[in-house]
Coordinates of C-alpha atoms (C1' of nucleotides) in Angstrom, one line a residue:
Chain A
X401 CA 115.9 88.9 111.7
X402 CA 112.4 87.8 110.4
X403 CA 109.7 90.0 109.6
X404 CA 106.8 89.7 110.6
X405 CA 104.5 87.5 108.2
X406 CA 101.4 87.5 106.6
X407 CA 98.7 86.8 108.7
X408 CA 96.5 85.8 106.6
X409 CA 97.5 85.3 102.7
X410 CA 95.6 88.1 100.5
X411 CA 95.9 90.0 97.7
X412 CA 99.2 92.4 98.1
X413 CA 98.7 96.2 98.4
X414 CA 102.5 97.7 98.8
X415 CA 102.6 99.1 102.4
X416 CA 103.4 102.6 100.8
X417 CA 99.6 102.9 99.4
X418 CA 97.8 101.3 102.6
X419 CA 99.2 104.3 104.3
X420 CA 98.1 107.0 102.0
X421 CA 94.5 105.6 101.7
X422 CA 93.3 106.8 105.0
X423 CA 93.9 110.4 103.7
X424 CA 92.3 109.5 100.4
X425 CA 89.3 108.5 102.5
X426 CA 89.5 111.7 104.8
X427 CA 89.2 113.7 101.3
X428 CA 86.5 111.7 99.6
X429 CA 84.1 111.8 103.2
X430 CA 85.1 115.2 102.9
X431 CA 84.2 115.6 99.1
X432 CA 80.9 113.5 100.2
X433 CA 79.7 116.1 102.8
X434 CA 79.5 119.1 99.9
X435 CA 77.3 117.2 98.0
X436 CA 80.1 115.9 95.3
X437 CA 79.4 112.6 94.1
X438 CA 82.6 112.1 91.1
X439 CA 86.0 113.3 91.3
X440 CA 88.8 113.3 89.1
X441 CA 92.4 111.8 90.4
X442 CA 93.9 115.4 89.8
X443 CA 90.9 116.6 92.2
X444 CA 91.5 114.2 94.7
X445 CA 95.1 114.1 94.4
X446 CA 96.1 117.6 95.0
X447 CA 93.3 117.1 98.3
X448 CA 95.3 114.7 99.5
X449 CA 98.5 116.0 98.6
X450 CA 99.7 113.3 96.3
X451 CA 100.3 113.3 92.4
X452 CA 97.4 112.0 90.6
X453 CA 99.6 109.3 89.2
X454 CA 100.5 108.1 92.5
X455 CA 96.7 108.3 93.3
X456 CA 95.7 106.3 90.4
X457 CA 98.4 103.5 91.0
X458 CA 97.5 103.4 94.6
X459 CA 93.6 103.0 93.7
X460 CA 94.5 99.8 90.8
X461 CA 95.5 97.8 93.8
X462 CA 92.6 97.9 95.2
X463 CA 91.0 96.9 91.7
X464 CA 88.9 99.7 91.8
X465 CA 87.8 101.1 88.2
X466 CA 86.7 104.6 88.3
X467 CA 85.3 106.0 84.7
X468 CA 87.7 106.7 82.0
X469 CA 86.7 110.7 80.7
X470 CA 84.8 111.3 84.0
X471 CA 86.5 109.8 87.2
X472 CA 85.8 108.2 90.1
X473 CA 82.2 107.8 91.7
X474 CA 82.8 109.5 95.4
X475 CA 79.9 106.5 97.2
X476 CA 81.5 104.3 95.9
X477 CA 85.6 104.9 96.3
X478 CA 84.6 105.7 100.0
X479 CA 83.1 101.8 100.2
X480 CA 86.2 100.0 98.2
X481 CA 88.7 102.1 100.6
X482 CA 86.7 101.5 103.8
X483 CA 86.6 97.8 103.1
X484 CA 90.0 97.5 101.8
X485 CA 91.2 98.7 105.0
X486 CA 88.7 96.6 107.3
X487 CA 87.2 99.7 108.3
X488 CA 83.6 98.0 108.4
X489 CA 83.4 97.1 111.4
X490 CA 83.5 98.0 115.1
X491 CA 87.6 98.6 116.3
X492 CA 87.1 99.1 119.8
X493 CA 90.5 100.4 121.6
X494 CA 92.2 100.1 125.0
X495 CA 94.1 102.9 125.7
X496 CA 97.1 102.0 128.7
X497 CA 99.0 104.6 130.8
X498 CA 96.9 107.6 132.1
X499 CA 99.6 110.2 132.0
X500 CA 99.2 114.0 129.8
X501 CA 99.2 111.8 126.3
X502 CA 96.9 109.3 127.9
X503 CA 94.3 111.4 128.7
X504 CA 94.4 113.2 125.3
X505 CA 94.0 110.5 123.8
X506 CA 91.2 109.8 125.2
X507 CA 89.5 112.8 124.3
X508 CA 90.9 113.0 121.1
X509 CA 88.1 113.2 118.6
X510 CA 90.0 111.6 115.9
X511 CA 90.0 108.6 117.7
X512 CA 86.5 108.1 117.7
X513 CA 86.0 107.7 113.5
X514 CA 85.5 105.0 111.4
X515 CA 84.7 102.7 113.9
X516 CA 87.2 103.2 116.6
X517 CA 86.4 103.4 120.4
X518 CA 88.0 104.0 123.2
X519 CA 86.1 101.2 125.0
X520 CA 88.6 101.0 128.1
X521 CA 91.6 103.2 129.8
X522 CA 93.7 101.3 132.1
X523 CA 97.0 102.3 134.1
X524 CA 99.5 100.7 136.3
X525 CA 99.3 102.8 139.2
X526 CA 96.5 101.8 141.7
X527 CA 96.3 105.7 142.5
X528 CA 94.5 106.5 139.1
X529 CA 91.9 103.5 139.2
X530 CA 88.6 104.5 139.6
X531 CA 89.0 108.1 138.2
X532 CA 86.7 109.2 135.0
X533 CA 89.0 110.0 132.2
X534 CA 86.2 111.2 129.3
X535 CA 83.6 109.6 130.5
X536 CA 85.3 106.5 131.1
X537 CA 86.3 104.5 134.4
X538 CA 90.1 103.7 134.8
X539 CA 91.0 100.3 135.6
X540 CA 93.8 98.7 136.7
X541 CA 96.4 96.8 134.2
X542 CA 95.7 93.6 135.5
X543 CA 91.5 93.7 134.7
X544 CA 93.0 93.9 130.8
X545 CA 92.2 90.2 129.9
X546 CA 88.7 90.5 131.6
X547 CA 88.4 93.8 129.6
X548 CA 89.3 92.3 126.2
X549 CA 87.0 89.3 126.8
X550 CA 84.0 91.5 127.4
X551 CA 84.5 94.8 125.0
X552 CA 85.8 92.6 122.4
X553 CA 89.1 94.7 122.2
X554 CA 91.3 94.6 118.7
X555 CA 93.8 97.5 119.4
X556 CA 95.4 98.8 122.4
X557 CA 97.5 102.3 122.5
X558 CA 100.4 102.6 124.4
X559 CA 100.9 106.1 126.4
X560 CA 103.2 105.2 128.9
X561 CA 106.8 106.1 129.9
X562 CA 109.5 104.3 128.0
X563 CA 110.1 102.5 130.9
X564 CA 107.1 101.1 131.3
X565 CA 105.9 100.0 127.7
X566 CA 107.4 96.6 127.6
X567 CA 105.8 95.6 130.8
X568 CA 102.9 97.1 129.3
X569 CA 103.0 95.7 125.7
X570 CA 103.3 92.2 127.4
X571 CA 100.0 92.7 129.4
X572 CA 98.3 93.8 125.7
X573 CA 99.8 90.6 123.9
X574 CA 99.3 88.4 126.9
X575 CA 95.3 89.7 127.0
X576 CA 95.3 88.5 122.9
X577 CA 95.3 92.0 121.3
X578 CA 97.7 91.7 118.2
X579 CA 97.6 95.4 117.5
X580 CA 99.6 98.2 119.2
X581 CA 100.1 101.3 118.7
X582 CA 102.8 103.3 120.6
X583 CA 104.1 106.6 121.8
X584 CA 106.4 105.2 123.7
X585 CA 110.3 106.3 122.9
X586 CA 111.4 102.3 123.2
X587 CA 112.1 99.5 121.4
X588 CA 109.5 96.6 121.9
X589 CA 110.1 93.0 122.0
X590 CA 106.4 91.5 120.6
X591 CA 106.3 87.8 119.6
X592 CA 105.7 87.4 115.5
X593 CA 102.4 88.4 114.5
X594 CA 101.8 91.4 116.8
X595 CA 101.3 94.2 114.8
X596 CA 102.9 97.4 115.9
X597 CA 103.2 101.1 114.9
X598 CA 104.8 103.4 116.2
X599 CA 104.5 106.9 116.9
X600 CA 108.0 108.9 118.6
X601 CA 107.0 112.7 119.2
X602 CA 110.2 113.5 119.8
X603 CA 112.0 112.4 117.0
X604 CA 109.6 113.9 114.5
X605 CA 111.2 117.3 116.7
X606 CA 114.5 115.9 116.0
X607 CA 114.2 115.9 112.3
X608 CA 112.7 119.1 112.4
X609 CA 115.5 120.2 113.6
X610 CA 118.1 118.5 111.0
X611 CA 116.1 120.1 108.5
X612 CA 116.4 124.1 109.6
X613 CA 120.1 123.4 110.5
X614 CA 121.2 121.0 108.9
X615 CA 124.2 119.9 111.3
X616 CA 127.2 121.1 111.6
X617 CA 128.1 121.3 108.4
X618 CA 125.9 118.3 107.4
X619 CA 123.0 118.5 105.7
X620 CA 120.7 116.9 102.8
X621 CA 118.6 117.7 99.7
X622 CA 116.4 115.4 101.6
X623 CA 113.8 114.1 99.4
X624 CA 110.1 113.3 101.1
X625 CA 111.6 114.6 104.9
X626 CA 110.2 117.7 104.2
X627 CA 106.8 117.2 102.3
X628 CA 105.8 121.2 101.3
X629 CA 102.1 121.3 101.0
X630 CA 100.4 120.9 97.3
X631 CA 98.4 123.9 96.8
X632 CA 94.8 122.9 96.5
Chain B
X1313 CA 105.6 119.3 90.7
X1314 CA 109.4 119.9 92.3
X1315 CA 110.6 118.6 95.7
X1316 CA 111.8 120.8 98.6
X1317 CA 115.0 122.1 97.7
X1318 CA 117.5 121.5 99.6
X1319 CA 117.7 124.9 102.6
X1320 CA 121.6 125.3 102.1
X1321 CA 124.1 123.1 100.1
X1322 CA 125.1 120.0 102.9
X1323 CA 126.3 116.5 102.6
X1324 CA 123.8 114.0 101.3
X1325 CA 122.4 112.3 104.3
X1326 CA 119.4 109.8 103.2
X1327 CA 116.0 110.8 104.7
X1328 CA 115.6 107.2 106.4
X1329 CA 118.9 107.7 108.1
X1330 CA 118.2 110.7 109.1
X1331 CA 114.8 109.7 110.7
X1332 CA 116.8 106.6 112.8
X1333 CA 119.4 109.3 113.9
X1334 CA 117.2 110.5 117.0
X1335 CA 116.6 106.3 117.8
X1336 CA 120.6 105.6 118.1
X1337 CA 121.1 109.0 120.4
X1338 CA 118.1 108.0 122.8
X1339 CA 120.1 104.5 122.9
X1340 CA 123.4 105.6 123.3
X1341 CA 122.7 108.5 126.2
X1342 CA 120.7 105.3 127.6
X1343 CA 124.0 103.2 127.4
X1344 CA 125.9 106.5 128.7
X1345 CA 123.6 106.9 131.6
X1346 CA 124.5 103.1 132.5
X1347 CA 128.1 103.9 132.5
X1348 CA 128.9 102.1 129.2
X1349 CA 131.6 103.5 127.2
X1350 CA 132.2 101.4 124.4
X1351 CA 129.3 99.6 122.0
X1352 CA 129.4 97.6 119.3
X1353 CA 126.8 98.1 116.1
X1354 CA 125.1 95.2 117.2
X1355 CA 124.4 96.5 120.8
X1356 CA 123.4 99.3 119.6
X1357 CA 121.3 98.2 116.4
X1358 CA 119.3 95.5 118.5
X1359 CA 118.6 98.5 121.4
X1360 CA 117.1 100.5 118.1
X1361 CA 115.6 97.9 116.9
X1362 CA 117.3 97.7 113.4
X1363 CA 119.8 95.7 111.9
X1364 CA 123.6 95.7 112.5
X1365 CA 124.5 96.5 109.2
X1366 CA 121.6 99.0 108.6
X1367 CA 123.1 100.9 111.7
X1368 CA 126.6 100.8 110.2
X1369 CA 125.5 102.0 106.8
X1370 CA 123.5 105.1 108.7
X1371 CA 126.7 106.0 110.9
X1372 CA 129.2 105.9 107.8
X1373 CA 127.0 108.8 106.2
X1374 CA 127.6 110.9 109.3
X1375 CA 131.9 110.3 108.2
X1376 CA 131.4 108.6 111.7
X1377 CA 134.5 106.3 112.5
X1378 CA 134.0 103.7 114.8
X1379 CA 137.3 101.7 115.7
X1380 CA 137.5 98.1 114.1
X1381 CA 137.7 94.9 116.6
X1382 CA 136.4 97.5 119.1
X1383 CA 132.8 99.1 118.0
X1384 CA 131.5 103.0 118.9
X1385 CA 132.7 105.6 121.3
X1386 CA 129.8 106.6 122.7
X1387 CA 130.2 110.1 124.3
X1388 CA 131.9 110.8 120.6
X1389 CA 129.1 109.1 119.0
X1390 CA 126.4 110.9 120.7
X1391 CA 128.2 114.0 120.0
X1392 CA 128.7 113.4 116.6
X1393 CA 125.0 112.6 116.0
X1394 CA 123.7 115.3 118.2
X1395 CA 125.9 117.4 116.0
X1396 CA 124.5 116.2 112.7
X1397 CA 121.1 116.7 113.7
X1398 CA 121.9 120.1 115.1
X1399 CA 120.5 119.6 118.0
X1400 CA 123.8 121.6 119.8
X1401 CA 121.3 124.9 120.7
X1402 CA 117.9 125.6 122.1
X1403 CA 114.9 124.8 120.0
X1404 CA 111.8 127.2 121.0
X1405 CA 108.7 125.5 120.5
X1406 CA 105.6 127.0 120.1
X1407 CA 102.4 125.3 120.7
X1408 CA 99.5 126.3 118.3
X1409 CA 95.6 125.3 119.6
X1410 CA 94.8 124.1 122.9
X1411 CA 91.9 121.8 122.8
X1412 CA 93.1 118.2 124.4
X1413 CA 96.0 117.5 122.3
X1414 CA 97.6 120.7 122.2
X1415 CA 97.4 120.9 126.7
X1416 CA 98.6 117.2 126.6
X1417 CA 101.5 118.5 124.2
X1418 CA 103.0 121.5 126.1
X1419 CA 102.8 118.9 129.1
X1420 CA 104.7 115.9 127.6
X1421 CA 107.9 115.5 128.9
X1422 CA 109.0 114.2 125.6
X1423 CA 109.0 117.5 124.3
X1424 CA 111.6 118.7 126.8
X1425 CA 114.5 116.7 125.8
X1426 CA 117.4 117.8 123.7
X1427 CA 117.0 121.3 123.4
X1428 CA 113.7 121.7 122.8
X1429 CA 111.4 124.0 124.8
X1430 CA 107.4 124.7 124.5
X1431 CA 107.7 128.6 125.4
X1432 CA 104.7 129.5 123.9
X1433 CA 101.0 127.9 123.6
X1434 CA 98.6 129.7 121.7
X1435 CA 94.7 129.7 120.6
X1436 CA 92.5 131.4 118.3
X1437 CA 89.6 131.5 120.7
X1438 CA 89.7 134.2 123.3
X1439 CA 88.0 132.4 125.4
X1440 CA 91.4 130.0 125.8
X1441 CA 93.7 133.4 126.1
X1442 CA 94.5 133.9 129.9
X1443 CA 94.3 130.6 131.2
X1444 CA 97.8 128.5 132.3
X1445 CA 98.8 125.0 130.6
X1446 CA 101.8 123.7 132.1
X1447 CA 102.9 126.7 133.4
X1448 CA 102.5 128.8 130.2
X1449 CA 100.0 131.0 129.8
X1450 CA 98.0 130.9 126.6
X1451 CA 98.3 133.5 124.4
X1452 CA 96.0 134.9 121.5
X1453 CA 97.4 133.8 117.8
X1454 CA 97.5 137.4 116.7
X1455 CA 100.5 137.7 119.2
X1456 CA 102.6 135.0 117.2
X1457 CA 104.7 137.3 115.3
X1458 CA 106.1 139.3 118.5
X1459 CA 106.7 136.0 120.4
X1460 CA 108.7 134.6 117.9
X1461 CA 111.4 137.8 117.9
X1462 CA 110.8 137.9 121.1
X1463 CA 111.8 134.1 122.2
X1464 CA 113.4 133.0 119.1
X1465 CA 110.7 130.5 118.3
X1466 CA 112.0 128.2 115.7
X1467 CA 109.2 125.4 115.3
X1468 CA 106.1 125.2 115.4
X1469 CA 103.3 123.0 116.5
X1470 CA 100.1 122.5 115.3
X1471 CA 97.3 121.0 117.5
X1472 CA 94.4 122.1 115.8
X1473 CA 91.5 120.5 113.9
X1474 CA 91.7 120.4 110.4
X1475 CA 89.4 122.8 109.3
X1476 CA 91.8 125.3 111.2
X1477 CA 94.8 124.0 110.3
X1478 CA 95.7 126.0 107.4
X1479 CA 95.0 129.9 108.7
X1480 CA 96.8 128.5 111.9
X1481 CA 99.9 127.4 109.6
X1482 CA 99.5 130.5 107.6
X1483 CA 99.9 132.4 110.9
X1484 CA 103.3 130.3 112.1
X1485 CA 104.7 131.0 108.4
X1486 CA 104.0 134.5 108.7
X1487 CA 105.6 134.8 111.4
X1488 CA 109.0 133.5 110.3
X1489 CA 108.7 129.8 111.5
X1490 CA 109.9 127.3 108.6
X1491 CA 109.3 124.4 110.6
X1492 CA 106.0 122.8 111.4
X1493 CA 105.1 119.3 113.0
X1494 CA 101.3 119.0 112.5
X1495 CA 98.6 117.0 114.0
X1496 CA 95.9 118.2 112.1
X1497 CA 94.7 115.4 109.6
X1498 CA 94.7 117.9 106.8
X1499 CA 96.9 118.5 103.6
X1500 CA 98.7 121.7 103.8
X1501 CA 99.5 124.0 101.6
X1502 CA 102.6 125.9 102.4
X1503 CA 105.4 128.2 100.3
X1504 CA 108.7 126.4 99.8
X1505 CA 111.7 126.3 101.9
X1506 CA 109.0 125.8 105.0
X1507 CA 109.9 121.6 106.3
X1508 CA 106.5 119.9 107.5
X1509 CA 106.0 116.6 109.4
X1510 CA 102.8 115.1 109.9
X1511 CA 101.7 112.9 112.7
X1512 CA 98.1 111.6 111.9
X1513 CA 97.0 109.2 114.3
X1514 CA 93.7 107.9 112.7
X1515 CA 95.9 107.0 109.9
X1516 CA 97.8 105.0 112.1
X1517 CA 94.9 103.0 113.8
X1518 CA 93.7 102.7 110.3
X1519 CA 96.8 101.0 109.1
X1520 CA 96.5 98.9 112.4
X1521 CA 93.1 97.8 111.3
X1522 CA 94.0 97.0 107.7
X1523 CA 97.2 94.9 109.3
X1524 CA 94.5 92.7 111.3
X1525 CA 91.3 92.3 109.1
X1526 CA 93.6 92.6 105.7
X1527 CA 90.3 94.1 103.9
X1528 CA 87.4 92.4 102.9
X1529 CA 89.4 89.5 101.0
X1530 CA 92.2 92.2 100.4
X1531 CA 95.1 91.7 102.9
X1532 CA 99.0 92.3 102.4
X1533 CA 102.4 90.4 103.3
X1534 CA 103.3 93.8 104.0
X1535 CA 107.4 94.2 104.6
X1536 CA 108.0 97.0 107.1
X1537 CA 104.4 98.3 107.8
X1538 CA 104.1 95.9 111.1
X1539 CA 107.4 96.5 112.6
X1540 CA 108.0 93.5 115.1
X1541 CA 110.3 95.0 118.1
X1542 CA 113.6 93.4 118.2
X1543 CA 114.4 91.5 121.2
X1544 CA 117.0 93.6 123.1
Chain C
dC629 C1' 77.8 109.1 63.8
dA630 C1' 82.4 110.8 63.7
dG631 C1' 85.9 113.3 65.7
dA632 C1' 87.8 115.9 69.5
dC633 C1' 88.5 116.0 74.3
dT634 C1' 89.0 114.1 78.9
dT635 C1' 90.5 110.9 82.2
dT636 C1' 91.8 106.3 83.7
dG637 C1' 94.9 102.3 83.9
dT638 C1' 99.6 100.5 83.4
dG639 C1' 104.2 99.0 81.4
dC640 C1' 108.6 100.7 82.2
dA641 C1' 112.5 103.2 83.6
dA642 C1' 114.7 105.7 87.3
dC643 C1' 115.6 106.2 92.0
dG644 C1' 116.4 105.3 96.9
dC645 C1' 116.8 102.1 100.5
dT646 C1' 118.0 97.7 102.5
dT647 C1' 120.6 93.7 102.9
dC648 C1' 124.4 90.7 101.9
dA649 C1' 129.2 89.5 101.4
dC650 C1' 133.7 90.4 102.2
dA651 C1' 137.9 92.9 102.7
dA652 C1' 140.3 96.1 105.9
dA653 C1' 141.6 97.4 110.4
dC654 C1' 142.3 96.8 115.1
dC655 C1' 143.0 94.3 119.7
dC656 C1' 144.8 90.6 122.4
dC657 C1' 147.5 86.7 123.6
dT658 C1' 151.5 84.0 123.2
Chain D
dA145 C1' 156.3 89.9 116.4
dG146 C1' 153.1 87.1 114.7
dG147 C1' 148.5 84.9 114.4
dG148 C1' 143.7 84.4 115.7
dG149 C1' 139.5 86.6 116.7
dT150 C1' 136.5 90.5 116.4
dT151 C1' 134.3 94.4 114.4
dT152 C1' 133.9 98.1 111.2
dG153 C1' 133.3 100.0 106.5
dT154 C1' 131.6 99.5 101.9
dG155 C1' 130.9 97.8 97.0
dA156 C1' 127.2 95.5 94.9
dA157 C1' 123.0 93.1 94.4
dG158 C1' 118.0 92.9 95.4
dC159 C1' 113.8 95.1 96.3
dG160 C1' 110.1 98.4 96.6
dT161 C1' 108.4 102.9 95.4
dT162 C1' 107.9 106.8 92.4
dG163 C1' 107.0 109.2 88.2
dC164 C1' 106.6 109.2 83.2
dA165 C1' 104.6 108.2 78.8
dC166 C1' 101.1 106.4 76.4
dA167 C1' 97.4 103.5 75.1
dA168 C1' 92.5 102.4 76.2
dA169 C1' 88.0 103.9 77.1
dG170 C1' 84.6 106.8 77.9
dT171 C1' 81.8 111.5 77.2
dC172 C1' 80.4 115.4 74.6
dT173 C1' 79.5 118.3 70.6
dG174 C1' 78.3 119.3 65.9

DNA sequence: CAGACTTTGTGCAACGCTTCACAAACCCCT
DNA sequence: AGGGGTTTGTGAAGCGTTGCACAAAGTCTG
């Protein structure tokens, strides 16, 4: 079964880094705000909860040269990693499926940095339409194509039932977004170059759950399940 | 800087395994509900969304035997993983900080699956303290340590911003709970033997947008960071 | 200006996970 | 009973990630 490939060919940056650098970006806007302009990869490490190794690995693949004896200038990481992960730009986001999650999302304040905006809400169920969900107007599923035209639409989230988030996902891809992200408990059948991530609530519980028991009689030295905190 | 140790001695079970474990069980009581008794690894891989072999490799770590020329059992094979997660017993959940996410949380019905049970939502702010969510009325964080003998709270939840985050964690491991699933974009620090997940959903959209713009001239062929669903 | 100190950048080894290839085991049909 | 077909279980290879060790490069002090 095929992965899905490249959609455009660039520079390779292991998938294992892209996914720490938005924390590494959190820290430095954070380090930015107190007025710090150069950090060390120890200092930034331990904010992110790394080892400064695996910090200063992650940073080469970006070709990014901090200062040997001093560290890295703060302005400056903060542009390489915003533009290393396409963060310059306007992401606006479609959020489908008006349920509890749905609506949190909506309001969710971390949704609404870097660029991302919850530009449209949208459910299947002709009940909702027209209600104000955070100050925006729910429409129905089938104005998604109009929607994306207009708003210019990259990413849509999926917050709706399992039973529900195929139909769903094929209204996003049929619409042209190529980015989903889900919170639905499903397996999703996307055609190759959709890009998906998903988020399962309940299984993070369910791992949880290994960890303090441990099974009846089976458990694990598990190695990063259970990430303890780095004291900063 | 040393790993988590391992709680108590157990069988080795991988940490990916582990974290497809709660995949296979939604599957198979999916396959139950439709009256199938009997599946084969590459039923059940392709309703996961992994490969055949991959869900053969995960199954042998649980001593699972499947019968050859046949495939799975699957009332013994949901009992058998349900057993190794240890998900045989109530799991109280306790919700900490009720802004958008934290109400949306106690409310999702994803959360009520498999044992697990929000029986207490808290906040710091008394202003929260009184009012119902989803049945439950909010209580102040100060009462955490008395709810948790009281109800038997094994995990907790954290639904607060991150400059909160910590004090509220400090709280839920002062309190006895060893187990935390955070949504706070913030690293924690915490004492060993206490098992953290993190769910950070700006890091996800950010990953979404690095998967579609690939950077400013920097992309990836990344392997399993865009997960295309498996047809099913 | 030299030497000590600090911090980055990176080759390399170790580790874990995924995937392949194939033998072992089982059912069914004749 | 025997043979063909099917499916599991697993050794082993391939791959990516992590962590270590150390050289390179810069600052600072006397």
């Amino acid at each position: 079964m095929p992965m899905t490939p490249s959609p455009s060919p660039h520079r390779d940056i292991p998938a294992a880094t892209v996914s720490r650098l938005p924390t590494y970006l959190r820290a430095l806007h954070s380090a930015a705000a107190q007025g710090v302009t150069t950090v060390s990869s120890g200092q930034l490490a331990t904010a992110a909860g790394v080892l400064p190794t695996q910090l200063r690995k992650d940073l080469s693949h970006l070709g990014s040269h901090g200062v040997r004896g001093v560290g890295y200038d703060v302005a400056r990481l903060i542009v390489e990693i915003t533009s290393a992960l396409g963060l310059g730009r306007d992401w606006p986001v479609a959020i489908v499926g008006m349920g509890n999650l749905g609506r949190a999302l909506t309001a969710y304040s971390g949704f609404g940095t870097e660029g991302f905006h919850v530009v449209a809400v949208l459910d299947r169920d002709p009940a909702l339409v027209g209600e104000r969900v955070a100050g925006l107007t729910v429409r129905h599923i089938d104005e998604l194509p109009t929607l994306v035209a207009e708003l210019g639409i990259a990413i849509g989230v999926l917050a709706t039932p399992a039973d529900g988030a195929q139909a769903a996902a094929d209204a996003l891809v049929a619409a042209g977004i190529e980015a989903i992200l889900t919170f639905a408990p499903a397996a999703l059948a996307l055609p190759p170059g959709v890009s998906l991530r998903r988020v399962d609530l309940a299984t993070e519980l369910h791992v949880l759950a290994f960890l303090r028991h441990g099974g009846a009689g089976i458990g694990a030295s598990v190695s990063d399940l259970a990430k303890v905190g780095v004291a900063g």
